[in-house]
Short mmCIF file of C-alpha atoms and ligand atoms in Angstrom, two decimals:
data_model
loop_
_atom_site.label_atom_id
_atom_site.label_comp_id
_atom_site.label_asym_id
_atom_site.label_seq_id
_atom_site.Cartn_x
_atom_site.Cartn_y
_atom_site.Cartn_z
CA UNK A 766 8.08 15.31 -0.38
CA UNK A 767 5.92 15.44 2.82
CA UNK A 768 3.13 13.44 3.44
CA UNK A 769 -0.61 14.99 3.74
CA UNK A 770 -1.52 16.22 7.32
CA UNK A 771 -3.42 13.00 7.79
CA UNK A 772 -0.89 10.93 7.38
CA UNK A 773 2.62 10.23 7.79
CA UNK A 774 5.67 8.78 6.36
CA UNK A 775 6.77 5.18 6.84
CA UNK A 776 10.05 3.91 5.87
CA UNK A 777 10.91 0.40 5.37
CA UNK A 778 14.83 0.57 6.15
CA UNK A 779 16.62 -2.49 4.68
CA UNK A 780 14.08 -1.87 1.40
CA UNK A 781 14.49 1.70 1.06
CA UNK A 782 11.06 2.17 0.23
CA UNK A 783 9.10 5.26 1.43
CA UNK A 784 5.22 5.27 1.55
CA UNK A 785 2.45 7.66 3.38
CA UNK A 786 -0.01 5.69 5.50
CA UNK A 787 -2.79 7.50 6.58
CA UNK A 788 -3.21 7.94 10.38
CA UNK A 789 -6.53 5.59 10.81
CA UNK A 790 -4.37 2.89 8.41
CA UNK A 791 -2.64 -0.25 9.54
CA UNK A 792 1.46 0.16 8.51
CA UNK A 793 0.85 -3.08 6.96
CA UNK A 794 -2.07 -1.93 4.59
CA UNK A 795 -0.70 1.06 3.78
CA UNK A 796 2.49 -0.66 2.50
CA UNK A 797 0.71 -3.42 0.45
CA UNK A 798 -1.12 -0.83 -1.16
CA UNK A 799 2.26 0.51 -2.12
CA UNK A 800 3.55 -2.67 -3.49
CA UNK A 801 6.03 -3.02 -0.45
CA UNK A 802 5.37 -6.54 0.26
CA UNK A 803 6.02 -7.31 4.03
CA UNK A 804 5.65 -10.38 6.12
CA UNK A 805 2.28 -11.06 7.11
CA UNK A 806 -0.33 -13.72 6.99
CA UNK A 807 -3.68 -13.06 9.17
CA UNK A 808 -3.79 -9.73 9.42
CA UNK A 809 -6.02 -9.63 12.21
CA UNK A 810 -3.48 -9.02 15.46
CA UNK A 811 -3.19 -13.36 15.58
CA UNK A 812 -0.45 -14.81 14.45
CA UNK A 813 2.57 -11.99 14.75
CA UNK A 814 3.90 -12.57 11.54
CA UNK A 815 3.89 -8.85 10.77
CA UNK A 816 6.07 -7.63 14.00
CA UNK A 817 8.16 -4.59 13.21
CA UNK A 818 10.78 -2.59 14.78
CA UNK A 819 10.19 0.66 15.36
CA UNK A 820 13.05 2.38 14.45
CA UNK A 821 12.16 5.94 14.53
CA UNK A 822 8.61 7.31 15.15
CA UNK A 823 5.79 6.58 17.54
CA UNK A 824 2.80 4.32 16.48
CA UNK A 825 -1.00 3.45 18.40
CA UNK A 826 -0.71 -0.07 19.09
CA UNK A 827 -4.95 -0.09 18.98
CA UNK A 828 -6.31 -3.90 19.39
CA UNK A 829 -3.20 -5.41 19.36
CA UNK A 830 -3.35 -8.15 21.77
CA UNK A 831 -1.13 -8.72 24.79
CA UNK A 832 -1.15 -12.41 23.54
CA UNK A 833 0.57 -11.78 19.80
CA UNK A 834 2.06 -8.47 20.85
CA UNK A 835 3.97 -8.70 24.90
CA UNK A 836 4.31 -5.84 27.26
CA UNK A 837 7.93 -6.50 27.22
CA UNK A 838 7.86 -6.48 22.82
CA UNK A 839 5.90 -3.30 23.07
CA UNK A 840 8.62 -1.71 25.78
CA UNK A 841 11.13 -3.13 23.22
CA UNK A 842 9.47 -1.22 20.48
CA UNK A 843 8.13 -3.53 18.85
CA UNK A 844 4.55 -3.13 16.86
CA UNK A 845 2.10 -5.40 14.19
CA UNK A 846 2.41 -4.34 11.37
CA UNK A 847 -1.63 -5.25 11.01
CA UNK A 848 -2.56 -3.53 13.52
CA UNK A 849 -0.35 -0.12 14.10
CA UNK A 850 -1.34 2.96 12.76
CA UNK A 851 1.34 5.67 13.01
CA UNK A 852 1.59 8.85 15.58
CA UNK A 853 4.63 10.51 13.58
CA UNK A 854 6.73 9.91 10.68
CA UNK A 855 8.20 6.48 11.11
CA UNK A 856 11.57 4.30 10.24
CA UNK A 857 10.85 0.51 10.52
CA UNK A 858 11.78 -2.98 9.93
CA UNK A 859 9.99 -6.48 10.03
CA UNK A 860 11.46 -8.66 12.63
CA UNK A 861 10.95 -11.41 10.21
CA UNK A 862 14.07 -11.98 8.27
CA UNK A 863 12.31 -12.20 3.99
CA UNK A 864 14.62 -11.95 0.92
CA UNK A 865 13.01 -9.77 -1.60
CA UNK A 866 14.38 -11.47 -4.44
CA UNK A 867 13.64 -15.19 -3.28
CA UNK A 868 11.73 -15.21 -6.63
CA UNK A 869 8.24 -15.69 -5.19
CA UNK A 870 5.69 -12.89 -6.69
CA UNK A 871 4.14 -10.86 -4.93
CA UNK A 872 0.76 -8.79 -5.55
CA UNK A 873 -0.02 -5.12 -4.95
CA UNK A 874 -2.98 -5.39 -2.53
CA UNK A 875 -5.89 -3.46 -3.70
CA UNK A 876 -9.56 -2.82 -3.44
CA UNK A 877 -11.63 -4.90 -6.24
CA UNK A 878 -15.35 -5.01 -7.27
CA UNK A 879 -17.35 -8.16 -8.84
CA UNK A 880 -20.71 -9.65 -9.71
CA UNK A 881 -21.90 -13.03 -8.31
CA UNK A 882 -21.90 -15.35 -11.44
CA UNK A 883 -22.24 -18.84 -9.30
CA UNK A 884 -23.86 -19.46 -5.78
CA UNK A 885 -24.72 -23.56 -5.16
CA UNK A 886 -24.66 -25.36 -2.40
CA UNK A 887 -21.82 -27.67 -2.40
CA UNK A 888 -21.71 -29.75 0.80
CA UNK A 889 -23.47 -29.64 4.45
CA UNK A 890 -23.51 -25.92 5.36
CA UNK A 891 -20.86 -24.95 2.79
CA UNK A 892 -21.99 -22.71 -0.50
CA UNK A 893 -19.23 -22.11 -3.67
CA UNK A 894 -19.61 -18.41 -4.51
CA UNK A 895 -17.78 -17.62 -7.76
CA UNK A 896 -17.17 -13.76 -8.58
CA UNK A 897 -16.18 -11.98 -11.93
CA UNK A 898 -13.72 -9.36 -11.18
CA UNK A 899 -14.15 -5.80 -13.28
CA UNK A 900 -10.72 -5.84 -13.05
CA UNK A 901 -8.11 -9.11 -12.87
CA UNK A 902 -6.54 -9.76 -9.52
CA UNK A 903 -3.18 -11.04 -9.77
CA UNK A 904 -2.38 -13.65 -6.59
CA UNK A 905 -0.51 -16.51 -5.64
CA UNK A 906 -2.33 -19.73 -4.79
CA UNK A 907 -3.38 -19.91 -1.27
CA UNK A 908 -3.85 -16.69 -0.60
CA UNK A 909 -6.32 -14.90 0.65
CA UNK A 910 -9.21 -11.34 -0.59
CA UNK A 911 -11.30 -9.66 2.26
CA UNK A 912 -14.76 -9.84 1.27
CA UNK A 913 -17.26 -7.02 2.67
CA UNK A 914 -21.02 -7.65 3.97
CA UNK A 915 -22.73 -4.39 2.55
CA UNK A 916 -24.23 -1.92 4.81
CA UNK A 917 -21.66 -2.83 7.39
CA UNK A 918 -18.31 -2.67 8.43
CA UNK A 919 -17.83 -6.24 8.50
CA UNK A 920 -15.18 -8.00 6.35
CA UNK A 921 -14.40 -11.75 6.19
CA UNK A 922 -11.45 -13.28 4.88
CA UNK A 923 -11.72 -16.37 2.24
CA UNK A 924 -9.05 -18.07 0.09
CA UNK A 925 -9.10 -18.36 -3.14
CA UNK A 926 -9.92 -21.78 -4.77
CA UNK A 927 -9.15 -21.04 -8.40
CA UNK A 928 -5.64 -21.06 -9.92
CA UNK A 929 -3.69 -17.63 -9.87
CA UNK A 930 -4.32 -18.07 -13.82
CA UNK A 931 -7.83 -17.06 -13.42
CA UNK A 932 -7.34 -13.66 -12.60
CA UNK A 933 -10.96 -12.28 -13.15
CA UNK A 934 -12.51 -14.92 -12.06
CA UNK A 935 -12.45 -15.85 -8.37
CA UNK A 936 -13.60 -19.33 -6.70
CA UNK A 937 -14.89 -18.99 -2.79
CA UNK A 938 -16.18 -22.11 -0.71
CA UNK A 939 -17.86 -20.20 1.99
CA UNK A 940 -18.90 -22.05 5.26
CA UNK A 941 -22.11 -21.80 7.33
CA UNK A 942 -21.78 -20.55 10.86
CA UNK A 943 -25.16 -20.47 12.80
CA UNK A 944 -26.28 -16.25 13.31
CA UNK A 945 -23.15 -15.47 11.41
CA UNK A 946 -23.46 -11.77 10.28
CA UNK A 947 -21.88 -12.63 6.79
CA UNK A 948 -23.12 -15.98 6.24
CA UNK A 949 -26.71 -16.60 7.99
CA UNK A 950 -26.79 -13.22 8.03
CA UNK A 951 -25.88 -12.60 3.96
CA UNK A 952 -24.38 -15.10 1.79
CA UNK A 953 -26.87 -17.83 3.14
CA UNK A 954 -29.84 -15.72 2.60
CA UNK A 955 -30.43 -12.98 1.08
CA UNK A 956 -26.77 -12.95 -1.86
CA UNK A 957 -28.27 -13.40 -5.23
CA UNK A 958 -26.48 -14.04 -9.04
CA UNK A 959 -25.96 -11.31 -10.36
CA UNK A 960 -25.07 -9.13 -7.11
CA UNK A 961 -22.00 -6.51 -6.56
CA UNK A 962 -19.29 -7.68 -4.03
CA UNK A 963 -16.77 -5.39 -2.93
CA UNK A 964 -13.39 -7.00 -1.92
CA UNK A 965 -9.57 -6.40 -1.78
CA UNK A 966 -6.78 -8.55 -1.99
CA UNK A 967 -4.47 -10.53 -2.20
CA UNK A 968 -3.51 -10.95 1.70
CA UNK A 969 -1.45 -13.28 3.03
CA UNK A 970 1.24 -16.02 2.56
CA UNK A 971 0.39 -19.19 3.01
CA UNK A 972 0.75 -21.28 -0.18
CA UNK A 973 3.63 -23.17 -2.99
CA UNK A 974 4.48 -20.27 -5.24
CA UNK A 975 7.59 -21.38 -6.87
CA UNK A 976 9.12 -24.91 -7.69
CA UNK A 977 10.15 -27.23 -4.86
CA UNK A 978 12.21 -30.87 -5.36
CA UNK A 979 10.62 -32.41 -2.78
CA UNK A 980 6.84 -33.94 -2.90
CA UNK A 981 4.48 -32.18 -0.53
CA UNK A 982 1.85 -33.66 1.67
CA UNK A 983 -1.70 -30.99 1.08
CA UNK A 984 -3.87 -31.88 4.44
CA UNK A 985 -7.19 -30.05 4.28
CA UNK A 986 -10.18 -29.82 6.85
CA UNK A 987 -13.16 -28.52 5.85
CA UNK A 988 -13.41 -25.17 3.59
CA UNK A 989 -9.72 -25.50 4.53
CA UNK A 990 -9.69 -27.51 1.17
CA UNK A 991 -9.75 -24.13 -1.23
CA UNK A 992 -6.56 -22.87 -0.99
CA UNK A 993 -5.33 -26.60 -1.42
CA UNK A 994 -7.32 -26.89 -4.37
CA UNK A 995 -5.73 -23.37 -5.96
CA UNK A 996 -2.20 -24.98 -4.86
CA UNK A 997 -2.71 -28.21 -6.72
CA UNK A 998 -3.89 -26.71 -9.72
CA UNK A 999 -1.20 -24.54 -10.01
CA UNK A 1000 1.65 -26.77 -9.04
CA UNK A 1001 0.42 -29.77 -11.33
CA UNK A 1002 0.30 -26.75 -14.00
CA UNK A 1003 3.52 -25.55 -13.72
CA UNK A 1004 4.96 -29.07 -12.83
CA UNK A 1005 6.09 -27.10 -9.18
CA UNK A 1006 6.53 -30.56 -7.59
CA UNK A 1007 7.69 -33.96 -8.03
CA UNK A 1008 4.65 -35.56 -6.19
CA UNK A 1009 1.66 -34.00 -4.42
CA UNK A 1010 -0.68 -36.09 -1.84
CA UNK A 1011 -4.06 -34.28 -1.46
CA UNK A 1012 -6.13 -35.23 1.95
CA UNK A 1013 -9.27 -33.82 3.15
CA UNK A 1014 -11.11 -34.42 6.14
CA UNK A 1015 -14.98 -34.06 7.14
CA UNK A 1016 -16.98 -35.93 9.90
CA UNK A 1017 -19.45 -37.50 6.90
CA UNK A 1018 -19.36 -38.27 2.91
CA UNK A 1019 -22.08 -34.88 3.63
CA UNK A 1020 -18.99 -32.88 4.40
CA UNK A 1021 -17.32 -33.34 1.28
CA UNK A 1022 -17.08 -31.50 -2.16
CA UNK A 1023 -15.01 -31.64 -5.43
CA UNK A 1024 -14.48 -35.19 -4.74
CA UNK A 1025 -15.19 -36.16 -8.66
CA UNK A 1026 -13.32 -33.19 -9.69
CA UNK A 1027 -10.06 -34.84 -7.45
CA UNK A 1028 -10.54 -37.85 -8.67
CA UNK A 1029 -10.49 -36.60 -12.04
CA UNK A 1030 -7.12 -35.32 -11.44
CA UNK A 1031 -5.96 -38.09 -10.10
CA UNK A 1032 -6.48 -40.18 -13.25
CA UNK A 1033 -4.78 -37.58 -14.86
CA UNK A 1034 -1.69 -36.72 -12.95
CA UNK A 1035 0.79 -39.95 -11.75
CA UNK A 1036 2.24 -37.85 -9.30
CA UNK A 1037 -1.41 -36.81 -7.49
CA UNK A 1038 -3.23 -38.72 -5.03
CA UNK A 1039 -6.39 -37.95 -3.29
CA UNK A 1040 -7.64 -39.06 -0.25
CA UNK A 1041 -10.92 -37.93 1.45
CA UNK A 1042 -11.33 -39.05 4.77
CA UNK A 1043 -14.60 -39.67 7.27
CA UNK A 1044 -13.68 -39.13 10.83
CA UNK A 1045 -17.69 -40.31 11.78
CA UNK A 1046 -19.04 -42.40 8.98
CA UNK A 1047 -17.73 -46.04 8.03
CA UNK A 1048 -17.53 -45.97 4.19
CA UNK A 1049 -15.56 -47.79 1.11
CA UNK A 1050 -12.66 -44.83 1.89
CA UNK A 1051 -10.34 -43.54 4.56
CA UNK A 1052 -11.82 -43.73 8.01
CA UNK A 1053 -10.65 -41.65 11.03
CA UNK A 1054 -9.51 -38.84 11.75
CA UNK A 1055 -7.65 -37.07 8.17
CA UNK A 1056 -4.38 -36.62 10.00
CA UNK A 1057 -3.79 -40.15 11.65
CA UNK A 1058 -4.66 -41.21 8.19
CA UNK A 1059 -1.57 -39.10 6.73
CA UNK A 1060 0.50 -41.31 9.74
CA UNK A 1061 -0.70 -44.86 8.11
CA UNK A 1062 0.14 -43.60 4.61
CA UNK A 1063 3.37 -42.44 5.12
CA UNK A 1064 5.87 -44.06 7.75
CA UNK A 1065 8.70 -41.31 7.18
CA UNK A 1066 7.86 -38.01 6.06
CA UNK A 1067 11.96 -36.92 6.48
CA UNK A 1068 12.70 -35.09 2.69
CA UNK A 1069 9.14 -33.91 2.53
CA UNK A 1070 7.26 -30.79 2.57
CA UNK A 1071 3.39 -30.51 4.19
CA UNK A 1072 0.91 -27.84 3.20
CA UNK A 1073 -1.70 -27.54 5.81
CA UNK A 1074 -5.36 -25.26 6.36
CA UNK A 1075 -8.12 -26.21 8.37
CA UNK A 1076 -9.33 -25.40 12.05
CA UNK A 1077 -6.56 -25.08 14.53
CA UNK A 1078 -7.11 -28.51 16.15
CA UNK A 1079 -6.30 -30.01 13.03
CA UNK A 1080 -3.51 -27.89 12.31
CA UNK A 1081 -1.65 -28.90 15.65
CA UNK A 1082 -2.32 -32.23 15.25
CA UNK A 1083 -1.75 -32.30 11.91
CA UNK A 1084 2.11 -30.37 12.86
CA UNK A 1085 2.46 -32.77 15.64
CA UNK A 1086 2.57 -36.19 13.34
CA UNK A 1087 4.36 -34.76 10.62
CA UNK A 1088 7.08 -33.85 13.02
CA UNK A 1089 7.25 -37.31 14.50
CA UNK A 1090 7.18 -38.64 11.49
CA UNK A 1091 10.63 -36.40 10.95
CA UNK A 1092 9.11 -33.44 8.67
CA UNK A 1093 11.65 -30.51 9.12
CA UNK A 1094 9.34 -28.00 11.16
CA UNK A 1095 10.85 -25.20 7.83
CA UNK A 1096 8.53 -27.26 5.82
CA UNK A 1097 5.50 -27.33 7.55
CA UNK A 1098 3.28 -24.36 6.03
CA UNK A 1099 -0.04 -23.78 7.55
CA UNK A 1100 -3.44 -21.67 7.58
CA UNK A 1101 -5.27 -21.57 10.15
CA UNK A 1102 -8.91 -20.89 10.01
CA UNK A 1103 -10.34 -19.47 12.61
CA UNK A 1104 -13.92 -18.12 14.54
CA UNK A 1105 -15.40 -14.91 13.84
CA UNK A 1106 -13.61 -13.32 16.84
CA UNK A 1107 -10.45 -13.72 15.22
CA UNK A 1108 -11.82 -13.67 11.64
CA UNK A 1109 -9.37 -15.58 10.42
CA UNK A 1110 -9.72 -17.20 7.03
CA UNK A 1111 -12.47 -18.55 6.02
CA UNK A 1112 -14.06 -17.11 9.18
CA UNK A 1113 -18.05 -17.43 9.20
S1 FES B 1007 -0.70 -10.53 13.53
FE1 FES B 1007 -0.40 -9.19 11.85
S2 FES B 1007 -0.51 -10.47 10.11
FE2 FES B 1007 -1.01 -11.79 11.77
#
């Protein structure tokens, strides 16, 4: 079967799975769309999970960066998967080695509509938008839907906070970020109950799908706390770890939400611990800053796994003491949010 005109054939070698992608769509879309799940996690040309050999075909690069994507990958013909759209009919495969069958699910990525059914200011500059789906979105906890500001082109990426269970309805903790088109510009002003949201999803791959023996350290800055919070409610669910230790850093008590709802599950659950920490404000909990607290709580973090989202500075230091604390770098998973420009998660 040939593909229309305006698009052209991509297939995924080692899954022999076919698709059409349409010449003004990323490779990687086009194949989520089609249920063939690839590597990926930003999908905004930052992180280079997606990188594909090009096997057969030609593909426009477009904004790939020379930072994620080299002159010498690009001679080597090499393309992101986010970010390549194709020239010709195409034969690839992801540079990242993935087995299909490792048992974790994974969800068709597709375009979704919903009304605003909660909208409340949480903590300082942060608002929890909650959406009703017309139709469920199946996901795994900690990923990710695109949301779009209306009249626009704009899209910003936000994790889920709710557990995969809750397919129709979808939990949001939205950040503030001064003259942001889809914040100040939208969700801080003029969003209303009872408003249509357009959205697709699920994206990415950050998150604790399946069961693991080991306990698992959750470190969360900021709004970087809702894909934790879908995480812990899932794996205390489905019992997908012996132990987990919940953190979350802000500057001030200001900065923090869901605190009674943690502590909640912590009288609960034995095996879950929460920790909020201050980084600016002396108070009756965890002072300084969330990730040196993590390095007085646990002396050796050798057999463990870590589970980390937040701003990139807290990410890398966040890596950097679980390593010398002897984490195996294979068990470090992490989200990075980032600024607008890279409209990372969570972006403003
Ligand atoms: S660079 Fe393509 S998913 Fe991150």
């Amino acid at each position: 079967m040939s593909a229309p005109t305006d698009s052209h054939q991509v297939r995924i070698q080692s899954l022999e799975r076919t698709t059409n992608c349409p010449a003004d769509q990323s490779i990687l879309e086009a194949c989520l769309r089609d249920d063939i799940w690839l590597p990926h996690s930003c999908t905004q040309g930052t992180c280079g999970s997606c990188k594909m050999k090009v096997l057969d075909g030609e593909v426009a690069h477009n904004d790939s960066s020379e930072y994620t994507l080299t002159t010498e990958e690009r001679a080597a013909g090499i393309a992101l998967g986010c970010q390549a759209t194709p020239r010709s009919p195409l034969v690839l495969e992801p540079v990242e080695q993935f087995d299909p069958d490792d048992g974790v699910p994974r969800h068709q990525l597709r375009d979704h509509v919903g009304t605003v059914v909660a909208l409340d200011d949480i903590a300082r500059d942060i608002r929890l938008l909650v959406v009703e789906l017309d139709e469920p979105m199946e996901f795994n906890p900690g990923q990710y839907a695109e949301i779009l500001v209306p009249g626009s082109d704009v899209a910003r990426q936000y994790s889920m906070a709710n557990p995969p269970s809750e397919t129709s309805r979808l939990e949001f903790h939205i950040r503030r970020a001064p003259g942001g088109v889809a914040t100040d510009g939208w969700m801080f002003r003029s969003l209303g109950l009872g408003d249509r949201i357009e959205l697709k999803g699920p994206l990415g791959d950050f998150g604790m799908p399946v069961v693991q023996e080991e306990p698992a350290i959750l470190i969360g800055g900021g709004t970087g706390l809702a894909p934790l919070k879908s995480i812990v409610r899932h794996a205390l669910t489905h019992d997908l770890a012996p132990e987990l230790h919940l953190y979350h850093g802000g500057r001030t008590e200001q900065d923090l939400y869901d605190v009674e709802f943690f502590r909640d599950l912590e009288r609960e659950h034995d095996r879950f611990t929460y920790r909020p920490c201050l980084s600016e404000q002396d108070w009756d909990g965890a002072t300084g800053m969330v990730t040196d607290v993590v390095l007085q709580d646990f002396p050796s973090c050798r057999g463990l796994s870590a589970y980390l989202c937040g701003p990139p500075a807290m990410i890398e230091a966040g890596v950097k003491a679980l390593k010398r604390r002897r984490m195996a770098p294979r068990r470090i998973h992490r989200e990075e949010f980032l600024d607008a420009s890279h409209a990372a998660t969570a972006a403003p």
